Every structure is written in C-alpha cells, then in structure tokens.
Coordinates of C-alpha atoms and ligand atoms in Angstrom, one line a residue:
Chain A
X1 CA -33.5 25.8 -3.4
X2 CA -30.5 24.8 -1.3
X3 CA -30.0 22.0 1.2
X4 CA -29.6 23.3 4.7
X5 CA -27.0 22.1 7.3
X6 CA -28.7 20.6 10.3
X7 CA -25.9 18.8 12.3
X8 CA -22.3 17.8 12.3
X9 CA -22.1 14.2 11.0
X10 CA -20.0 13.3 14.0
X11 CA -22.8 14.5 16.3
X12 CA -25.3 12.1 14.9
X13 CA -24.0 8.7 15.8
X14 CA -25.6 5.4 14.8
X15 CA -28.8 5.1 16.7
X16 CA -29.2 8.8 17.4
X17 CA -32.6 10.5 16.9
X18 CA -33.3 14.2 17.1
X19 CA -36.0 16.7 16.1
X20 CA -35.0 19.4 13.6
X21 CA -36.8 22.3 12.0
X22 CA -36.3 22.9 8.3
X23 CA -38.3 25.4 6.2
X24 CA -40.9 25.8 8.9
X25 CA -41.5 22.0 9.1
X26 CA -40.7 19.7 12.0
X27 CA -38.5 16.8 10.9
X28 CA -36.9 13.8 12.7
X29 CA -33.3 13.3 11.9
X30 CA -31.9 9.9 12.7
X31 CA -29.0 7.5 11.8
X32 CA -29.6 3.8 11.4
X33 CA -27.2 1.2 12.8
X34 CA -25.6 0.8 9.3
X35 CA -24.6 4.4 9.5
X36 CA -27.1 6.0 7.0
X37 CA -28.8 9.3 8.0
X38 CA -32.5 9.9 7.4
X39 CA -34.8 12.9 7.6
X40 CA -38.5 12.3 7.8
X41 CA -41.7 14.1 8.7
X42 CA -41.7 14.2 12.5
X43 CA -45.2 12.7 12.8
X44 CA -46.3 9.1 13.3
X45 CA -49.1 8.1 10.9
X46 CA -50.8 6.2 13.8
X47 CA -51.8 9.0 16.1
X48 CA -49.5 11.9 15.1
X49 CA -47.1 11.6 17.9
X50 CA -43.5 12.8 17.4
X51 CA -41.1 10.3 15.8
X52 CA -38.2 12.3 17.3
X53 CA -39.2 10.8 20.7
X54 CA -38.7 7.4 19.2
X55 CA -35.8 5.0 19.1
X56 CA -33.7 3.1 16.5
X57 CA -33.5 -0.6 16.3
X58 CA -31.2 -1.8 13.5
X59 CA -32.5 -0.3 10.3
X60 CA -35.8 1.0 11.6
X61 CA -37.2 3.9 13.7
X62 CA -39.8 2.9 16.3
X63 CA -42.5 5.2 17.6
X64 CA -42.3 5.6 21.3
X65 CA -46.0 5.5 21.9
X66 CA -47.4 2.2 20.5
X67 CA -44.2 0.8 18.9
X68 CA -45.1 1.1 15.3
X69 CA -41.9 0.4 13.4
X70 CA -40.8 2.1 10.2
X71 CA -38.1 0.8 7.8
X72 CA -35.5 3.0 6.0
X73 CA -37.9 4.1 3.3
X74 CA -40.4 5.4 5.9
X75 CA -42.7 2.4 5.2
X76 CA -44.4 1.0 8.3
X77 CA -43.1 -2.6 8.7
X78 CA -44.6 -3.7 12.0
X79 CA -47.5 -2.9 14.3
X80 CA -46.9 -4.7 17.6
X81 CA -50.6 -4.8 18.5
X82 CA -51.2 -6.8 15.3
X83 CA -48.0 -8.8 14.8
X84 CA -49.5 -10.9 12.0
X85 CA -51.0 -8.1 10.0
X86 CA -49.5 -7.4 6.6
X87 CA -49.1 -3.6 7.0
X88 CA -50.8 -1.6 4.2
X89 CA -48.3 0.2 1.9
X90 CA -50.2 3.4 2.5
X91 CA -48.8 3.7 6.1
X92 CA -45.7 5.5 5.3
X93 CA -43.8 8.6 6.7
X94 CA -42.7 11.1 4.0
X95 CA -38.9 11.2 3.8
X96 CA -36.6 14.0 2.5
X97 CA -33.2 14.2 0.8
X98 CA -30.2 13.9 3.1
X99 CA -26.6 14.5 2.0
X100 CA -23.4 14.3 4.1
X101 CA -20.6 16.4 2.8
X102 CA -17.7 18.1 4.6
X103 CA -18.6 16.4 7.8
X104 CA -22.0 18.0 7.9
X105 CA -25.5 16.6 7.4
X106 CA -27.6 18.6 4.9
X107 CA -31.3 18.3 4.5
X108 CA -34.0 19.7 2.3
X109 CA -37.8 19.5 2.2
X110 CA -37.7 20.1 -1.6
X111 CA -36.9 17.0 -3.7
X112 CA -34.7 18.8 -6.3
X113 CA -32.6 20.8 -3.8
X114 CA -28.8 21.2 -4.6
X115 CA -25.7 22.0 -2.7
X116 CA -23.3 24.7 -4.0
X117 CA -20.5 23.5 -1.7
X118 CA -17.9 21.2 -3.5
X119 CA -16.3 18.4 -1.4
X120 CA -13.5 20.2 0.5
X121 CA -11.6 16.9 1.3
X122 CA -10.9 15.7 4.8
X123 CA -12.3 17.7 7.7
X124 CA -12.1 17.7 11.5
X125 CA -15.4 18.4 13.3
X126 CA -15.4 21.4 15.7
X127 CA -18.8 22.1 17.0
X128 CA -22.3 23.4 16.3
X129 CA -23.4 26.7 17.9
X130 CA -26.9 28.2 18.4
X131 CA -27.2 31.9 18.5
X132 CA -30.4 33.9 19.3
X133 CA -29.8 36.4 16.4
X134 CA -30.2 36.6 12.7
X135 CA -27.8 35.0 10.2
X136 CA -26.4 38.3 9.2
X137 CA -25.7 39.4 12.8
X138 CA -24.1 36.1 13.7
X139 CA -21.8 36.0 10.7
X140 CA -20.7 39.6 11.2
X141 CA -20.0 39.0 14.8
X142 CA -18.0 35.9 14.0
X143 CA -15.9 37.6 11.3
X144 CA -15.2 40.5 13.7
X145 CA -14.1 38.3 16.6
X146 CA -10.5 39.0 17.7
X147 CA -8.3 36.1 16.6
X148 CA -5.6 34.7 18.9
X149 CA -2.9 36.0 16.6
X150 CA -4.7 39.4 16.3
X151 CA -4.5 39.0 12.5
X152 CA -8.3 39.0 12.0
X153 CA -10.4 36.6 10.0
X154 CA -10.9 36.3 6.2
X155 CA -14.3 35.2 4.9
X156 CA -14.8 33.5 1.5
X157 CA -18.4 33.0 0.8
X158 CA -19.7 29.9 -0.9
X159 CA -23.3 31.2 -0.8
X160 CA -25.4 33.3 1.6
X161 CA -25.2 30.9 4.5
X162 CA -22.0 29.0 3.9
X163 CA -18.4 30.1 3.7
X164 CA -14.7 29.5 4.6
X165 CA -13.3 31.5 7.5
X166 CA -9.5 31.8 7.8
X167 CA -8.4 32.1 11.5
X168 CA -4.7 32.4 11.8
X169 CA -3.2 29.3 10.2
X170 CA -6.6 27.5 10.2
X171 CA -9.3 27.3 7.6
X172 CA -12.8 26.7 8.9
X173 CA -16.0 25.8 7.0
X174 CA -19.0 27.6 8.6
X175 CA -22.4 26.3 7.5
X176 CA -25.3 28.3 8.8
X177 CA -29.0 27.6 9.1
X178 CA -31.5 30.2 10.1
X179 CA -34.4 28.3 11.5
X180 CA -36.5 31.3 12.8
X181 CA -36.5 35.1 13.0
X182 CA -33.8 35.2 15.7
X183 CA -32.5 31.6 15.7
X184 CA -29.4 30.6 13.8
X185 CA -27.3 27.5 14.0
X186 CA -23.6 27.5 12.9
X187 CA -22.0 24.1 12.1
X188 CA -18.3 24.4 12.0
X189 CA -15.6 22.0 10.8
X190 CA -11.8 22.5 10.3
X191 CA -10.3 21.7 6.9
X192 CA -7.6 19.1 7.3
X193 CA -6.5 17.6 10.6
X194 CA -5.8 19.2 14.0
X195 CA -4.7 17.9 17.4
X196 CA -6.9 18.0 20.5
X197 CA -5.4 21.3 21.8
X198 CA -6.1 23.1 18.5
X199 CA -9.7 21.7 18.4
X200 CA -10.2 22.9 22.0
X201 CA -8.8 26.3 21.3
X202 CA -10.9 26.8 18.2
X203 CA -14.1 25.6 19.9
X204 CA -13.5 28.0 22.8
X205 CA -12.8 30.8 20.3
X206 CA -16.1 30.0 18.5
X207 CA -18.1 30.0 21.7
X208 CA -16.7 33.5 22.5
X209 CA -19.0 34.9 19.8
X210 CA -21.8 34.5 22.2
X211 CA -20.2 36.9 24.7
X212 CA -19.4 39.4 21.9
X213 CA -23.1 39.3 20.8
X214 CA -24.3 39.7 24.4
X215 CA -22.0 42.7 25.0
X216 CA -23.1 44.3 21.6
X217 CA -26.7 43.9 22.7
X218 CA -25.9 45.6 26.0
X219 CA -24.2 48.5 24.2
X220 CA -27.1 49.0 21.9
Chain B
X1 CA -27.8 1.1 57.7
X2 CA -31.5 1.5 56.9
X3 CA -32.1 4.1 54.3
X4 CA -35.5 5.7 53.6
X5 CA -36.2 8.1 50.8
X6 CA -39.2 10.4 51.2
X7 CA -40.0 10.7 47.6
X8 CA -42.3 12.1 44.9
X9 CA -42.3 10.3 41.5
X10 CA -42.5 13.5 39.4
X11 CA -39.9 15.4 41.4
X12 CA -36.6 15.6 39.5
X13 CA -34.5 16.2 42.7
X14 CA -35.9 12.9 44.1
X15 CA -35.0 11.3 40.8
X16 CA -31.4 12.3 41.3
X17 CA -31.3 10.2 44.4
X18 CA -33.2 7.3 42.8
X19 CA -30.7 7.3 40.0
X20 CA -27.7 7.1 42.3
X21 CA -29.5 4.5 44.4
X22 CA -29.9 2.4 41.2
X23 CA -26.3 2.8 40.2
X24 CA -25.2 1.7 43.7
X25 CA -27.6 -1.2 43.8
X26 CA -28.8 0.3 47.1
X27 CA -31.5 -1.5 49.1
X28 CA -33.8 1.2 50.5
X29 CA -37.3 2.1 51.4
X30 CA -39.3 4.6 49.3
X31 CA -42.0 6.4 51.0
X32 CA -44.2 8.4 48.5
X33 CA -45.1 11.8 49.9
X34 CA -48.2 13.6 48.6
X35 CA -47.3 17.0 47.1
X36 CA -49.6 19.9 46.6
X37 CA -48.0 22.1 43.9
X38 CA -47.0 25.5 45.3
X39 CA -47.2 24.4 48.9
X40 CA -44.6 23.2 51.3
X41 CA -44.1 19.5 51.4
X42 CA -45.7 17.8 54.4
X43 CA -43.7 14.8 55.6
X44 CA -45.6 11.9 57.3
X45 CA -46.3 12.5 61.0
X46 CA -43.3 11.7 63.2
X47 CA -40.7 12.5 60.5
X48 CA -38.8 15.7 61.2
X49 CA -36.2 17.4 59.0
X50 CA -33.9 20.3 59.7
X51 CA -35.0 22.1 56.6
X52 CA -38.7 21.3 56.4
X53 CA -40.9 21.8 53.4
X54 CA -38.7 20.3 50.6
X55 CA -38.0 17.1 48.9
X56 CA -36.1 14.8 48.7
X57 CA -35.6 13.9 52.3
X58 CA -33.2 11.0 53.0
X59 CA -33.3 9.3 56.4
X60 CA -30.3 7.1 57.3
X61 CA -30.8 5.6 60.8
X62 CA -32.4 8.8 62.0
X63 CA -30.0 11.2 60.3
X64 CA -32.2 13.2 57.9
X65 CA -30.8 15.1 55.0
X66 CA -32.8 17.5 52.8
X67 CA -32.0 18.2 49.1
X68 CA -30.5 16.3 46.3
X69 CA -26.9 17.4 46.7
X70 CA -26.6 16.4 50.3
X71 CA -28.3 13.1 49.7
X72 CA -26.0 12.3 46.7
X73 CA -22.9 13.1 48.6
X74 CA -24.0 11.1 51.7
X75 CA -25.0 8.0 49.7
X76 CA -21.7 8.2 47.8
X77 CA -19.7 8.4 51.1
X78 CA -21.6 5.7 52.8
X79 CA -22.4 3.2 50.1
X80 CA -19.6 3.3 47.6
X81 CA -16.6 1.8 49.2
X82 CA -14.5 2.1 46.0
X83 CA -15.3 5.9 46.0
X84 CA -16.0 5.9 42.3
X85 CA -19.0 8.3 42.4
X86 CA -17.4 10.9 44.6
X87 CA -13.6 10.4 44.0
X88 CA -11.3 11.6 46.7
X89 CA -8.4 12.7 44.5
X90 CA -8.4 16.5 44.7
X91 CA -8.2 17.0 40.9
X92 CA -11.4 15.0 40.5
X93 CA -13.1 15.9 43.8
X94 CA -12.9 19.6 43.1
X95 CA -14.5 19.5 39.7
X96 CA -17.2 17.0 40.9
X97 CA -18.1 19.5 43.7
X98 CA -18.1 22.3 41.1
X99 CA -20.8 20.6 39.1
X100 CA -22.7 19.5 42.2
X101 CA -22.9 23.2 43.2
X102 CA -23.8 24.1 39.7
X103 CA -26.7 21.7 39.8
X104 CA -28.1 23.4 42.8
X105 CA -27.1 26.9 41.6
X106 CA -27.4 28.0 37.9
X107 CA -29.2 24.8 37.0
X108 CA -31.9 25.4 39.6
X109 CA -33.5 27.6 37.0
X110 CA -34.2 24.5 34.9
X111 CA -35.7 22.7 37.9
X112 CA -37.9 25.7 38.6
X113 CA -38.9 26.2 34.9
X114 CA -40.0 22.6 34.7
X115 CA -41.9 22.7 38.0
X116 CA -43.6 25.9 36.8
X117 CA -44.5 24.4 33.4
X118 CA -45.8 21.1 34.8
X119 CA -47.8 22.5 37.8
X120 CA -49.0 25.8 36.3
X121 CA -47.1 27.9 38.8
X122 CA -46.1 31.4 37.7
X123 CA -44.7 32.0 34.2
X124 CA -42.3 29.2 33.1
X125 CA -41.1 31.4 30.1
X126 CA -39.6 33.9 32.6
X127 CA -37.3 31.1 33.8
X128 CA -36.4 29.5 30.5
X129 CA -33.5 31.9 29.4
X130 CA -31.6 31.2 32.6
X131 CA -32.3 27.4 32.2
X132 CA -31.0 27.5 28.6
X133 CA -27.9 29.5 29.7
X134 CA -27.1 26.7 32.3
X135 CA -27.6 23.9 29.7
X136 CA -25.5 25.9 27.2
X137 CA -22.6 26.0 29.8
X138 CA -23.0 22.2 30.1
X139 CA -23.0 21.8 26.3
X140 CA -19.8 23.9 26.0
X141 CA -18.1 21.8 28.6
X142 CA -19.0 18.6 26.9
X143 CA -17.9 19.9 23.5
X144 CA -14.4 20.5 25.0
X145 CA -14.5 17.1 26.8
X146 CA -15.3 15.5 23.5
X147 CA -12.3 17.0 21.8
X148 CA -10.2 15.5 24.6
X149 CA -11.9 12.1 23.9
X150 CA -13.6 12.2 27.3
X151 CA -17.2 11.0 27.7
X152 CA -18.1 12.2 31.2
X153 CA -18.3 15.6 33.0
X154 CA -15.3 14.7 35.2
X155 CA -12.6 12.0 34.9
X156 CA -13.0 8.9 32.8
X157 CA -16.1 7.4 34.4
X158 CA -19.5 8.7 35.5
X159 CA -19.5 10.5 38.9
X160 CA -22.0 12.5 41.0
X161 CA -21.4 15.4 38.5
X162 CA -23.2 13.4 35.8
X163 CA -25.9 12.2 38.2
X164 CA -26.7 15.7 39.5
X165 CA -26.8 17.2 36.0
X166 CA -28.6 14.5 33.9
X167 CA -32.2 15.0 35.0
X168 CA -32.5 18.7 34.1
X169 CA -31.3 18.0 30.5
X170 CA -33.2 14.8 30.1
X171 CA -36.4 16.6 31.2
X172 CA -35.9 19.9 29.5
X173 CA -38.7 19.2 27.0
X174 CA -41.1 19.4 29.9
X175 CA -40.5 23.1 29.8
X176 CA -40.3 23.4 26.1
X177 CA -36.6 23.3 25.5
X178 CA -35.8 20.8 22.7
X179 CA -32.6 18.7 22.6
X180 CA -31.5 19.6 19.1
X181 CA -29.4 22.6 20.2
X182 CA -27.3 20.4 22.5
X183 CA -25.6 17.8 20.4
X184 CA -22.8 17.1 22.9
X185 CA -25.3 16.7 25.7
X186 CA -27.4 14.4 23.5
X187 CA -24.5 12.0 23.1
X188 CA -23.8 12.1 26.8
X189 CA -27.5 11.4 27.5
X190 CA -27.4 8.3 25.4
X191 CA -24.2 7.1 27.1
X192 CA -25.7 7.8 30.6
X193 CA -28.7 5.7 29.8
X194 CA -26.4 2.7 29.3
X195 CA -24.9 2.9 32.9
X196 CA -25.7 -0.3 34.7
X197 CA -28.6 0.3 37.1
X198 CA -30.1 3.2 35.1
X199 CA -33.8 3.9 35.6
X200 CA -36.3 6.2 34.0
X201 CA -39.0 8.5 35.5
X202 CA -42.1 10.0 33.9
X203 CA -40.9 12.3 31.1
X204 CA -37.9 10.1 30.3
X205 CA -38.8 7.4 27.8
X206 CA -38.1 3.8 28.5
X207 CA -37.2 2.1 25.2
X208 CA -37.3 -1.5 26.6
Ligands
LIG301 S1 -48.6 7.3 17.7 FE1 -46.9 6.2 16.8 S2 -47.4 4.2 17.2 FE2 -49.1 5.2 18.0

C-alpha cells in the first residue's frame, strides 16, 4: 500500500489543523509549533467530537469541546475539568504515518505503507486543486490541456497516481489522491525554482483544467 | 453619530457588520430582532426601513440602511478616517468594490445554502454547487495572491473585501462544505482571526 498525498507542505503552516479523508477514514492533519506534521483519527476519545475542529497550542492538539489536550504521540496529557488528574495511558488517539517529501505531505492508514517517489530535490509549491471527476479523467484532461507554447505536455508516471508533467520549459510533479468516486485532489509542485510570474502563470494554467472538464461534460 | 444595529445573532450578514464594528472599535447599540425562519423580518414598532423584511438594518441618526454591503460601506466612510477599510485609491477601491459585489452576488448562494441547512428551508443541496463555485473562485484568487506574497484579497492590509467574504467561508461547514479543499482560504482565515478586534459568532469557534 502506498502513502497518499494530502496537502502541499507549504499549505500546512505551524498551528494549522484540517480534516482529511484517507482510505474511507476521517483523519485530522495538523502541524505542531515545532513544525512537525501529524495525522490522527479525527475523533476525540472523550465524546467523539471531531479533533479537526480543535486548535494547536505548542506541541499539542486541543479538542474544541471540553479542552482535552493531546500530545504529539496522541496521548491525552490534560483534562481541564480535572487538572490534577494523572490521565490514564489508555486515553490516546490512534496516529498514522506521515512523510513530507517533494514539498508534499503524504499519509497512510497502513503502518507499513511506502512511497515510490524518490526525493526530487528542491521544489517550489504551486497549488492543490480539487476536481469532481475520477483520477483517470482528471489526469487525461491535465495532459491534454493546451500549453502556452503549444508544445503539449509530456507525462512520466511514477505510479498510478503520481507523475512528472513537462509543460514547456517547466517540470511539474503532480501527486493525486482519489478520495471518493468523483473526487480527486491534485497536489502540484514545480521542480527547482521559479519567480512569482511563472508561479502565477502555471497556477492559472492548472486551474484551466476545471473549465476544460466542464466543457467536456457539456459536450458529452 | 448614534449607530444602532438591528441584529440577529445567527445571521451571517449581521455578523459582517459586527465584524467591521469590532475592527473599527465602534460604540454602537445592538437591538436583537426576533426572526421566524422563512418569514420576512419584523423590525420593532416605530422603526421603518426603505427595503423592509431583511437584516441587517443599520440606523445612523435616522438614516436606515438595509443589507450588509451598504452597512459596511457606510461604516467605513463614516467611522474610518484613515480610509483603510475602504481605500480611495482607484486601483484599490475598484477591486474592493468587485469583491463587495461578489459577496452579495455569486457568494449569496453560500448565505442561502447555510440558511436553508440551518433552518430546514428548501433543499440546501440544490444551492451547494453554486456556493462551492463561489468559494473556489475565492480560493483561486488567494492562490495567486499567495504567489505574489500577498496575504489579503486586495492591497497589503485587510479591507471591506475580506470582511464581506470571511463569514461565508468560515461558516461553510454549516452547510456541509469542509475546509480541506480550500488551503489558501484556510491560511487567510487563520490570518483574519488575528486582526485586532476580531469576534466570533455561533459556528465559528473561539479558541480562547
Ligand atoms: S469531546 Fe473532546 S474534550 Fe470532550
């Protein structure tokens, strides 16, 4: 089983918390104030409320509802209603493997998951894009998108959901995650460096895939 | 100038005005108006508005203004001498007006979807695609702003554009739209919460 891409690293700043869905399971993805990203079950052991509504303080994630505090290992460290209580070790949120590579956060719900992608060296984050289609349809539309230099794109697959896309003089890494029947997220970074004008142009170009999909649907 | 806001706690358009009032440090009177979902709003006896039936209603020494956009523009003109929230320079004023109009145009789908979901009026799912399309347009804009190292919708500080747009994104989970698909808006939301004078409303958590 492979790790799945869930966010650009740059989009998850220290203190950020968000809900994600991986392999049919709701997870909370958050980054502590030391910069380490965590993925946990999105469920507070107290009353089952969503941890993705919670907030980060230093190295812990706090549940919004009654303030139970969980340290980096998912272990509950403090219950505000009982400040003197030594919290039982059994109160713990299951946590999952997180890897950051190529400017992307990858998560798996399987403990032994691996990542086929080798470290491509320095990257520049471009954007994430959600599309209401299948992975195959999204990738085909992206590969067929007219390029500014009219030279077309070249796709070099790493695996089913990840690959390098050459667009004119630029090389993009596109990491996809199909989270439902018609829901796919594309996380895209540029290999090497680029100035703001190039990043803007490539981000606009990527967003144009939405229009191409909408007009393809109309034609169908 | 005595300012009165005819207000409903759960109404996101009223919240738009409460937000700006907070940022401006405005001293004003809040009058809670009872609202029956699906029915026109009834103002207290003796209060008349040109466009009856809707909130928010702002009264400034007898001048009444209905709707969030008018109220925001009025408060910015009357209570922000430095003109930071509604800048006068055309290259800022134009884009702020664009987003203000957007908040009452395409983004009204989000306001309607939330109202429908919260008060059980009609089918919220019918409104969600248009609401998501509006939020996606905002996300695209903030992706590009981020590449230009800009943190706000217009210019280099928060304006009425941010105030008018914030509530619909912050409250989108009320109509079942999660924030994970909008990373650029998520970052902007966290920044917005740090503005001096920020206040929450039901549905927007207070982390204090
Ligand atoms: S549900 Fe999380 S602290 Fe109560």
